[in-house]
PDB file of N, CA, C and O in Angstrom:
ATOM      1  N   MET A 175      61.607  51.555  23.148  1.00  0.00           N
ATOM      2  CA  MET A 175      60.919  50.355  22.725  1.00  0.00           C
ATOM      3  C   MET A 175      61.719  49.143  23.184  1.00  0.00           C
ATOM      4  O   MET A 175      62.916  49.066  22.954  1.00  0.00           O
ATOM      5  N   ASP A 176      61.030  48.206  23.834  1.00  0.00           N
ATOM      6  CA  ASP A 176      61.656  46.956  24.250  1.00  0.00           C
ATOM      7  C   ASP A 176      61.748  46.028  23.049  1.00  0.00           C
ATOM      8  O   ASP A 176      60.872  46.047  22.179  1.00  0.00           O
ATOM      9  N   THR A 177      62.796  45.234  22.996  1.00  0.00           N
ATOM     10  CA  THR A 177      62.957  44.230  21.953  1.00  0.00           C
ATOM     11  C   THR A 177      63.190  42.890  22.626  1.00  0.00           C
ATOM     12  O   THR A 177      64.008  42.779  23.536  1.00  0.00           O
ATOM     13  N   VAL A 178      62.455  41.896  22.171  1.00  0.00           N
ATOM     14  CA  VAL A 178      62.597  40.553  22.725  1.00  0.00           C
ATOM     15  C   VAL A 178      62.671  39.565  21.565  1.00  0.00           C
ATOM     16  O   VAL A 178      61.901  39.649  20.618  1.00  0.00           O
ATOM     17  N   GLU A 179      63.638  38.665  21.630  1.00  0.00           N
ATOM     18  CA  GLU A 179      63.794  37.646  20.601  1.00  0.00           C
ATOM     19  C   GLU A 179      63.328  36.323  21.176  1.00  0.00           C
ATOM     20  O   GLU A 179      63.762  35.918  22.258  1.00  0.00           O
ATOM     21  N   VAL A 180      62.419  35.666  20.458  1.00  0.00           N
ATOM     22  CA  VAL A 180      61.833  34.426  20.938  1.00  0.00           C
ATOM     23  C   VAL A 180      62.006  33.338  19.881  1.00  0.00           C
ATOM     24  O   VAL A 180      62.158  33.639  18.703  1.00  0.00           O
ATOM     25  N   PRO A 181      61.954  32.061  20.317  1.00  0.00           N
ATOM     26  CA  PRO A 181      62.021  30.960  19.348  1.00  0.00           C
ATOM     27  C   PRO A 181      60.684  30.803  18.635  1.00  0.00           C
ATOM     28  O   PRO A 181      59.755  31.588  18.857  1.00  0.00           O
ATOM     29  N   GLY A 182      60.561  29.778  17.827  1.00  0.00           N
ATOM     30  CA  GLY A 182      59.310  29.516  17.130  1.00  0.00           C
ATOM     31  C   GLY A 182      58.198  29.116  18.082  1.00  0.00           C
ATOM     32  O   GLY A 182      58.419  28.890  19.270  1.00  0.00           O
ATOM     33  N   CYS A 183      57.004  29.049  17.549  1.00  0.00           N
ATOM     34  CA  CYS A 183      55.826  28.711  18.369  1.00  0.00           C
ATOM     35  C   CYS A 183      55.758  27.202  18.605  1.00  0.00           C
ATOM     36  O   CYS A 183      56.292  26.442  17.820  1.00  0.00           O
ATOM     37  N   PRO A 184      55.140  26.782  19.679  1.00  0.00           N
ATOM     38  CA  PRO A 184      54.346  27.569  20.610  1.00  0.00           C
ATOM     39  C   PRO A 184      55.178  28.251  21.703  1.00  0.00           C
ATOM     40  O   PRO A 184      54.715  29.178  22.349  1.00  0.00           O
ATOM     41  N   GLU A 185      56.402  27.808  21.882  1.00  0.00           N
ATOM     42  CA  GLU A 185      57.240  28.379  22.951  1.00  0.00           C
ATOM     43  C   GLU A 185      57.450  29.884  22.768  1.00  0.00           C
ATOM     44  O   GLU A 185      57.426  30.646  23.738  1.00  0.00           O
ATOM     45  N   GLY A 186      57.611  30.329  21.537  1.00  0.00           N
ATOM     46  CA  GLY A 186      57.875  31.739  21.273  1.00  0.00           C
ATOM     47  C   GLY A 186      56.741  32.651  21.699  1.00  0.00           C
ATOM     48  O   GLY A 186      56.959  33.679  22.336  1.00  0.00           O
ATOM     49  N   SER A 187      55.519  32.259  21.374  1.00  0.00           N
ATOM     50  CA  SER A 187      54.382  33.106  21.750  1.00  0.00           C
ATOM     51  C   SER A 187      54.190  33.117  23.262  1.00  0.00           C
ATOM     52  O   SER A 187      53.838  34.140  23.844  1.00  0.00           O
ATOM     53  N   LEU A 188      54.448  31.997  23.907  1.00  0.00           N
ATOM     54  CA  LEU A 188      54.330  31.944  25.368  1.00  0.00           C
ATOM     55  C   LEU A 188      55.361  32.840  26.037  1.00  0.00           C
ATOM     56  O   LEU A 188      55.053  33.547  27.004  1.00  0.00           O
ATOM     57  N   LYS A 189      56.590  32.835  25.509  1.00  0.00           N
ATOM     58  CA  LYS A 189      57.630  33.704  26.066  1.00  0.00           C
ATOM     59  C   LYS A 189      57.302  35.174  25.829  1.00  0.00           C
ATOM     60  O   LYS A 189      57.539  36.012  26.687  1.00  0.00           O
ATOM     61  N   ALA A 190      56.753  35.495  24.659  1.00  0.00           N
ATOM     62  CA  ALA A 190      56.389  36.882  24.355  1.00  0.00           C
ATOM     63  C   ALA A 190      55.297  37.373  25.306  1.00  0.00           C
ATOM     64  O   ALA A 190      55.382  38.471  25.847  1.00  0.00           O
ATOM     65  N   VAL A 191      54.294  36.542  25.543  1.00  0.00           N
ATOM     66  CA  VAL A 191      53.209  36.914  26.450  1.00  0.00           C
ATOM     67  C   VAL A 191      53.728  37.062  27.880  1.00  0.00           C
ATOM     68  O   VAL A 191      53.378  38.007  28.585  1.00  0.00           O
ATOM     69  N   ALA A 192      54.586  36.147  28.303  1.00  0.00           N
ATOM     70  CA  ALA A 192      55.156  36.235  29.652  1.00  0.00           C
ATOM     71  C   ALA A 192      55.933  37.538  29.806  1.00  0.00           C
ATOM     72  O   ALA A 192      55.846  38.206  30.843  1.00  0.00           O
ATOM     73  N   TYR A 193      56.672  37.917  28.776  1.00  0.00           N
ATOM     74  CA  TYR A 193      57.455  39.149  28.823  1.00  0.00           C
ATOM     75  C   TYR A 193      56.551  40.376  28.953  1.00  0.00           C
ATOM     76  O   TYR A 193      56.789  41.233  29.805  1.00  0.00           O
ATOM     77  N   ILE A 194      55.505  40.466  28.121  1.00  0.00           N
ATOM     78  CA  ILE A 194      54.658  41.658  28.177  1.00  0.00           C
ATOM     79  C   ILE A 194      53.827  41.702  29.455  1.00  0.00           C
ATOM     80  O   ILE A 194      53.534  42.780  29.959  1.00  0.00           O
ATOM     81  N   LYS A 195      53.461  40.540  29.985  1.00  0.00           N
ATOM     82  CA  LYS A 195      52.719  40.531  31.247  1.00  0.00           C
ATOM     83  C   LYS A 195      53.598  41.002  32.400  1.00  0.00           C
ATOM     84  O   LYS A 195      53.142  41.713  33.286  1.00  0.00           O
ATOM     85  N   GLU A 196      54.872  40.615  32.375  1.00  0.00           N
ATOM     86  CA  GLU A 196      55.790  40.984  33.450  1.00  0.00           C
ATOM     87  C   GLU A 196      56.259  42.435  33.328  1.00  0.00           C
ATOM     88  O   GLU A 196      56.214  43.195  34.283  1.00  0.00           O
ATOM     89  N   LYS A 197      56.701  42.828  32.166  1.00  0.00           N
ATOM     90  CA  LYS A 197      57.314  44.149  31.961  1.00  0.00           C
ATOM     91  C   LYS A 197      56.309  45.238  31.596  1.00  0.00           C
ATOM     92  O   LYS A 197      56.561  46.413  31.849  1.00  0.00           O
ATOM     93  N   GLN A 198      55.228  44.871  30.925  1.00  0.00           N
ATOM     94  CA  GLN A 198      54.209  45.809  30.449  1.00  0.00           C
ATOM     95  C   GLN A 198      54.806  47.028  29.737  1.00  0.00           C
ATOM     96  O   GLN A 198      54.532  48.179  30.103  1.00  0.00           O
ATOM     97  N   PRO A 199      55.642  46.781  28.700  1.00  0.00           N
ATOM     98  CA  PRO A 199      56.241  47.914  27.984  1.00  0.00           C
ATOM     99  C   PRO A 199      55.196  48.689  27.183  1.00  0.00           C
ATOM    100  O   PRO A 199      54.174  48.136  26.767  1.00  0.00           O
ATOM    101  N   ALA A 200      55.450  49.967  26.978  1.00  0.00           N
ATOM    102  CA  ALA A 200      54.554  50.786  26.156  1.00  0.00           C
ATOM    103  C   ALA A 200      54.604  50.324  24.700  1.00  0.00           C
ATOM    104  O   ALA A 200      53.596  50.291  24.012  1.00  0.00           O
ATOM    105  N   GLU A 201      55.809  49.967  24.240  1.00  0.00           N
ATOM    106  CA  GLU A 201      56.006  49.457  22.883  1.00  0.00           C
ATOM    107  C   GLU A 201      56.970  48.291  22.942  1.00  0.00           C
ATOM    108  O   GLU A 201      57.896  48.291  23.753  1.00  0.00           O
ATOM    109  N   VAL A 202      56.755  47.309  22.067  1.00  0.00           N
ATOM    110  CA  VAL A 202      57.623  46.134  22.052  1.00  0.00           C
ATOM    111  C   VAL A 202      57.794  45.648  20.615  1.00  0.00           C
ATOM    112  O   VAL A 202      56.871  45.741  19.803  1.00  0.00           O
ATOM    113  N   ALA A 203      58.993  45.161  20.320  1.00  0.00           N
ATOM    114  CA  ALA A 203      59.280  44.515  19.042  1.00  0.00           C
ATOM    115  C   ALA A 203      59.643  43.071  19.363  1.00  0.00           C
ATOM    116  O   ALA A 203      60.587  42.814  20.111  1.00  0.00           O
ATOM    117  N   ILE A 204      58.874  42.145  18.840  1.00  0.00           N
ATOM    118  CA  ILE A 204      59.103  40.729  19.089  1.00  0.00           C
ATOM    119  C   ILE A 204      59.686  40.128  17.828  1.00  0.00           C
ATOM    120  O   ILE A 204      59.088  40.214  16.749  1.00  0.00           O
ATOM    121  N   LYS A 205      60.865  39.513  17.964  1.00  0.00           N
ATOM    122  CA  LYS A 205      61.556  38.923  16.819  1.00  0.00           C
ATOM    123  C   LYS A 205      61.508  37.408  16.935  1.00  0.00           C
ATOM    124  O   LYS A 205      61.784  36.854  17.998  1.00  0.00           O
ATOM    125  N   THR A 206      61.156  36.741  15.828  1.00  0.00           N
ATOM    126  CA  THR A 206      61.060  35.294  15.808  1.00  0.00           C
ATOM    127  C   THR A 206      61.463  34.762  14.435  1.00  0.00           C
ATOM    128  O   THR A 206      61.206  35.422  13.427  1.00  0.00           O
ATOM    129  N   PRO A 207      62.071  33.572  14.380  1.00  0.00           N
ATOM    130  CA  PRO A 207      62.408  32.984  13.091  1.00  0.00           C
ATOM    131  C   PRO A 207      61.212  32.279  12.440  1.00  0.00           C
ATOM    132  O   PRO A 207      61.272  31.880  11.288  1.00  0.00           O
ATOM    133  N   ASP A 208      60.111  32.139  13.162  1.00  0.00           N
ATOM    134  CA  ASP A 208      58.955  31.352  12.745  1.00  0.00           C
ATOM    135  C   ASP A 208      57.829  32.236  12.211  1.00  0.00           C
ATOM    136  O   ASP A 208      57.221  32.999  12.955  1.00  0.00           O
ATOM    137  N   GLU A 209      57.538  32.109  10.921  1.00  0.00           N
ATOM    138  CA  GLU A 209      56.475  32.918  10.314  1.00  0.00           C
ATOM    139  C   GLU A 209      55.109  32.571  10.900  1.00  0.00           C
ATOM    140  O   GLU A 209      54.251  33.441  11.062  1.00  0.00           O
ATOM    141  N   GLY A 210      54.903  31.311  11.248  1.00  0.00           N
ATOM    142  CA  GLY A 210      53.648  30.904  11.868  1.00  0.00           C
ATOM    143  C   GLY A 210      53.437  31.577  13.208  1.00  0.00           C
ATOM    144  O   GLY A 210      52.310  31.876  13.606  1.00  0.00           O
ATOM    145  N   CYS A 211      54.520  31.837  13.918  1.00  0.00           N
ATOM    146  CA  CYS A 211      54.437  32.498  15.222  1.00  0.00           C
ATOM    147  C   CYS A 211      53.938  33.931  15.054  1.00  0.00           C
ATOM    148  O   CYS A 211      53.251  34.451  15.937  1.00  0.00           O
ATOM    149  N   VAL A 212      54.242  34.551  13.942  1.00  0.00           N
ATOM    150  CA  VAL A 212      53.759  35.910  13.668  1.00  0.00           C
ATOM    151  C   VAL A 212      52.232  35.921  13.652  1.00  0.00           C
ATOM    152  O   VAL A 212      51.600  36.802  14.241  1.00  0.00           O
ATOM    153  N   ASN A 213      51.645  34.930  13.014  1.00  0.00           N
ATOM    154  CA  ASN A 213      50.184  34.851  12.950  1.00  0.00           C
ATOM    155  C   ASN A 213      49.575  34.657  14.337  1.00  0.00           C
ATOM    156  O   ASN A 213      48.549  35.252  14.655  1.00  0.00           O
ATOM    157  N   VAL A 214      50.217  33.837  15.147  1.00  0.00           N
ATOM    158  CA  VAL A 214      49.743  33.616  16.515  1.00  0.00           C
ATOM    159  C   VAL A 214      49.844  34.913  17.311  1.00  0.00           C
ATOM    160  O   VAL A 214      48.907  35.290  18.021  1.00  0.00           O
ATOM    161  N   LEU A 215      50.959  35.628  17.176  1.00  0.00           N
ATOM    162  CA  LEU A 215      51.144  36.881  17.906  1.00  0.00           C
ATOM    163  C   LEU A 215      50.101  37.919  17.489  1.00  0.00           C
ATOM    164  O   LEU A 215      49.593  38.668  18.323  1.00  0.00           O
ATOM    165  N   ARG A 216      49.765  37.958  16.205  1.00  0.00           N
ATOM    166  CA  ARG A 216      48.733  38.895  15.734  1.00  0.00           C
ATOM    167  C   ARG A 216      47.395  38.630  16.414  1.00  0.00           C
ATOM    168  O   ARG A 216      46.611  39.546  16.644  1.00  0.00           O
ATOM    169  N   LEU A 217      47.133  37.368  16.729  1.00  0.00           N
ATOM    170  CA  LEU A 217      45.863  37.009  17.370  1.00  0.00           C
ATOM    171  C   LEU A 217      45.871  37.231  18.881  1.00  0.00           C
ATOM    172  O   LEU A 217      44.873  37.668  19.451  1.00  0.00           O
ATOM    173  N   ILE A 218      46.990  36.912  19.524  1.00  0.00           N
ATOM    174  CA  ILE A 218      46.977  36.936  20.994  1.00  0.00           C
ATOM    175  C   ILE A 218      47.373  38.280  21.605  1.00  0.00           C
ATOM    176  O   ILE A 218      46.942  38.580  22.711  1.00  0.00           O
ATOM    177  N   LEU A 219      48.175  39.077  20.931  1.00  0.00           N
ATOM    178  CA  LEU A 219      48.587  40.353  21.525  1.00  0.00           C
ATOM    179  C   LEU A 219      47.401  41.261  21.856  1.00  0.00           C
ATOM    180  O   LEU A 219      47.382  41.855  22.935  1.00  0.00           O
ATOM    181  N   PRO A 220      46.378  41.356  20.994  1.00  0.00           N
ATOM    182  CA  PRO A 220      45.222  42.184  21.371  1.00  0.00           C
ATOM    183  C   PRO A 220      44.503  41.680  22.632  1.00  0.00           C
ATOM    184  O   PRO A 220      43.919  42.469  23.367  1.00  0.00           O
ATOM    185  N   LEU A 221      44.577  40.391  22.898  1.00  0.00           N
ATOM    186  CA  LEU A 221      43.945  39.842  24.101  1.00  0.00           C
ATOM    187  C   LEU A 221      44.630  40.336  25.377  1.00  0.00           C
ATOM    188  O   LEU A 221      44.034  40.296  26.449  1.00  0.00           O
ATOM    189  N   PHE A 222      45.867  40.796  25.236  1.00  0.00           N
ATOM    190  CA  PHE A 222      46.627  41.302  26.375  1.00  0.00           C
ATOM    191  C   PHE A 222      46.792  42.822  26.329  1.00  0.00           C
ATOM    192  O   PHE A 222      47.654  43.380  26.992  1.00  0.00           O
ATOM    193  N   GLY A 223      45.944  43.477  25.525  1.00  0.00           N
ATOM    194  CA  GLY A 223      45.918  44.933  25.507  1.00  0.00           C
ATOM    195  C   GLY A 223      46.945  45.590  24.603  1.00  0.00           C
ATOM    196  O   GLY A 223      47.291  46.751  24.805  1.00  0.00           O
ATOM    197  N   TYR A 224      47.420  44.891  23.585  1.00  0.00           N
ATOM    198  CA  TYR A 224      48.402  45.454  22.654  1.00  0.00           C
ATOM    199  C   TYR A 224      47.846  45.482  21.239  1.00  0.00           C
ATOM    200  O   TYR A 224      47.088  44.605  20.835  1.00  0.00           O
ATOM    201  N   ILE A 225      48.232  46.514  20.497  1.00  0.00           N
ATOM    202  CA  ILE A 225      47.831  46.679  19.107  1.00  0.00           C
ATOM    203  C   ILE A 225      49.062  46.425  18.239  1.00  0.00           C
ATOM    204  O   ILE A 225      50.118  47.029  18.457  1.00  0.00           O
ATOM    205  N   VAL A 226      48.941  45.539  17.255  1.00  0.00           N
ATOM    206  CA  VAL A 226      50.041  45.271  16.322  1.00  0.00           C
ATOM    207  C   VAL A 226      50.097  46.434  15.343  1.00  0.00           C
ATOM    208  O   VAL A 226      49.115  46.723  14.652  1.00  0.00           O
ATOM    209  N   VAL A 227      51.235  47.120  15.301  1.00  0.00           N
ATOM    210  CA  VAL A 227      51.356  48.300  14.436  1.00  0.00           C
ATOM    211  C   VAL A 227      52.202  48.045  13.188  1.00  0.00           C
ATOM    212  O   VAL A 227      52.099  48.787  12.217  1.00  0.00           O
ATOM    213  N   ASP A 228      53.032  46.995  13.203  1.00  0.00           N
ATOM    214  CA  ASP A 228      53.873  46.717  12.036  1.00  0.00           C
ATOM    215  C   ASP A 228      54.368  45.282  12.104  1.00  0.00           C
ATOM    216  O   ASP A 228      54.610  44.745  13.188  1.00  0.00           O
ATOM    217  N   VAL A 229      54.511  44.660  10.935  1.00  0.00           N
ATOM    218  CA  VAL A 229      55.077  43.322  10.805  1.00  0.00           C
ATOM    219  C   VAL A 229      55.998  43.361   9.592  1.00  0.00           C
ATOM    220  O   VAL A 229      55.587  43.804   8.522  1.00  0.00           O
ATOM    221  N   TYR A 230      57.242  42.926   9.775  1.00  0.00           N
ATOM    222  CA  TYR A 230      58.188  42.936   8.657  1.00  0.00           C
ATOM    223  C   TYR A 230      59.298  41.921   8.909  1.00  0.00           C
ATOM    224  O   TYR A 230      59.399  41.348   9.986  1.00  0.00           O
ATOM    225  N   ARG A 231      60.136  41.717   7.877  1.00  0.00           N
ATOM    226  CA  ARG A 231      61.289  40.820   7.995  1.00  0.00           C
ATOM    227  C   ARG A 231      62.533  41.643   8.237  1.00  0.00           C
ATOM    228  O   ARG A 231      62.693  42.724   7.697  1.00  0.00           O
ATOM    229  N   GLU A 232      63.408  41.080   9.051  1.00  0.00           N
ATOM    230  CA  GLU A 232      64.709  41.687   9.326  1.00  0.00           C
ATOM    231  C   GLU A 232      65.734  40.567   9.212  1.00  0.00           C
ATOM    232  O   GLU A 232      65.983  39.850  10.172  1.00  0.00           O
ATOM    233  N   GLY A 233      66.269  40.398   8.007  1.00  0.00           N
ATOM    234  CA  GLY A 233      67.172  39.265   7.765  1.00  0.00           C
ATOM    235  C   GLY A 233      66.385  37.967   7.828  1.00  0.00           C
ATOM    236  O   GLY A 233      65.384  37.800   7.141  1.00  0.00           O
ATOM    237  N   ASP A 234      66.816  37.040   8.690  1.00  0.00           N
ATOM    238  CA  ASP A 234      66.143  35.752   8.837  1.00  0.00           C
ATOM    239  C   ASP A 234      65.003  35.791   9.851  1.00  0.00           C
ATOM    240  O   ASP A 234      64.342  34.781  10.066  1.00  0.00           O
ATOM    241  N   LEU A 235      64.791  36.936  10.472  1.00  0.00           N
ATOM    242  CA  LEU A 235      63.779  37.036  11.519  1.00  0.00           C
ATOM    243  C   LEU A 235      62.551  37.813  11.055  1.00  0.00           C
ATOM    244  O   LEU A 235      62.641  38.694  10.214  1.00  0.00           O
ATOM    245  N   HIS A 236      61.421  37.463  11.621  1.00  0.00           N
ATOM    246  CA  HIS A 236      60.187  38.214  11.437  1.00  0.00           C
ATOM    247  C   HIS A 236      60.032  39.090  12.668  1.00  0.00           C
ATOM    248  O   HIS A 236      60.306  38.656  13.784  1.00  0.00           O
ATOM    249  N   VAL A 237      59.602  40.321  12.475  1.00  0.00           N
ATOM    250  CA  VAL A 237      59.450  41.268  13.583  1.00  0.00           C
ATOM    251  C   VAL A 237      57.991  41.700  13.670  1.00  0.00           C
ATOM    252  O   VAL A 237      57.386  42.075  12.667  1.00  0.00           O
ATOM    253  N   VAL A 238      57.458  41.617  14.878  1.00  0.00           N
ATOM    254  CA  VAL A 238      56.103  42.093  15.157  1.00  0.00           C
ATOM    255  C   VAL A 238      56.247  43.251  16.135  1.00  0.00           C
ATOM    256  O   VAL A 238      56.710  43.063  17.250  1.00  0.00           O
ATOM    257  N   LYS A 239      55.868  44.454  15.685  1.00  0.00           N
ATOM    258  CA  LYS A 239      55.906  45.622  16.568  1.00  0.00           C
ATOM    259  C   LYS A 239      54.498  45.869  17.099  1.00  0.00           C
ATOM    260  O   LYS A 239      53.534  45.830  16.323  1.00  0.00           O
ATOM    261  N   ALA A 240      54.423  46.113  18.390  1.00  0.00           N
ATOM    262  CA  ALA A 240      53.116  46.347  19.007  1.00  0.00           C
ATOM    263  C   ALA A 240      53.253  47.451  20.054  1.00  0.00           C
ATOM    264  O   ALA A 240      54.325  47.695  20.582  1.00  0.00           O
ATOM    265  N   LYS A 241      52.116  48.102  20.316  1.00  0.00           N
ATOM    266  CA  LYS A 241      52.100  49.111  21.376  1.00  0.00           C
ATOM    267  C   LYS A 241      50.894  48.860  22.264  1.00  0.00           C
ATOM    268  O   LYS A 241      49.884  48.276  21.809  1.00  0.00           O
ATOM    269  N   ARG A 242      51.013  49.286  23.493  1.00  0.00           N
ATOM    270  CA  ARG A 242      49.929  49.104  24.441  1.00  0.00           C
ATOM    271  C   ARG A 242      48.744  49.962  24.028  1.00  0.00           C
ATOM    272  O   ARG A 242      48.897  51.153  23.702  1.00  0.00           O
ATOM    273  N   ALA A 243      47.563  49.375  24.015  1.00  0.00           N
ATOM    274  CA  ALA A 243      46.355  50.103  23.651  1.00  0.00           C
ATOM    275  C   ALA A 243      45.995  51.075  24.774  1.00  0.00           C
ATOM    276  O   ALA A 243      46.216  50.788  25.939  1.00  0.00           O
ATOM    277  N   LYS A 244      45.456  52.208  24.384  1.00  0.00           N
ATOM    278  CA  LYS A 244      45.010  53.176  25.382  1.00  0.00           C
ATOM    279  C   LYS A 244      43.663  52.720  25.920  1.00  0.00           C
ATOM    280  O   LYS A 244      42.800  52.295  25.179  1.00  0.00           O
ATOM    281  N   SER A 245      43.492  52.810  27.215  1.00  0.00           N
ATOM    282  CA  SER A 245      42.237  52.345  27.803  1.00  0.00           C
ATOM    283  C   SER A 245      41.274  53.461  28.058  1.00  0.00           C
ATOM    284  O   SER A 245      41.487  54.598  27.910  1.00  0.00           O
TER     285      SER A 245
END
């Protein structure tokens, strides 16, 4: 599983999308300090073929775990 740490939104969601478009990992954990960014990621990740499978806190960070949807 790839792990990427991003800043708050909107920059964080843009960096997360750029990462998944470039690397296309099977599974990814995106860490951000911004709770609002979690909501944005929940909306945009499915648009890029990913399913959000878990969302939780890890210390001061919010983690969004996603996996590539099967086509």
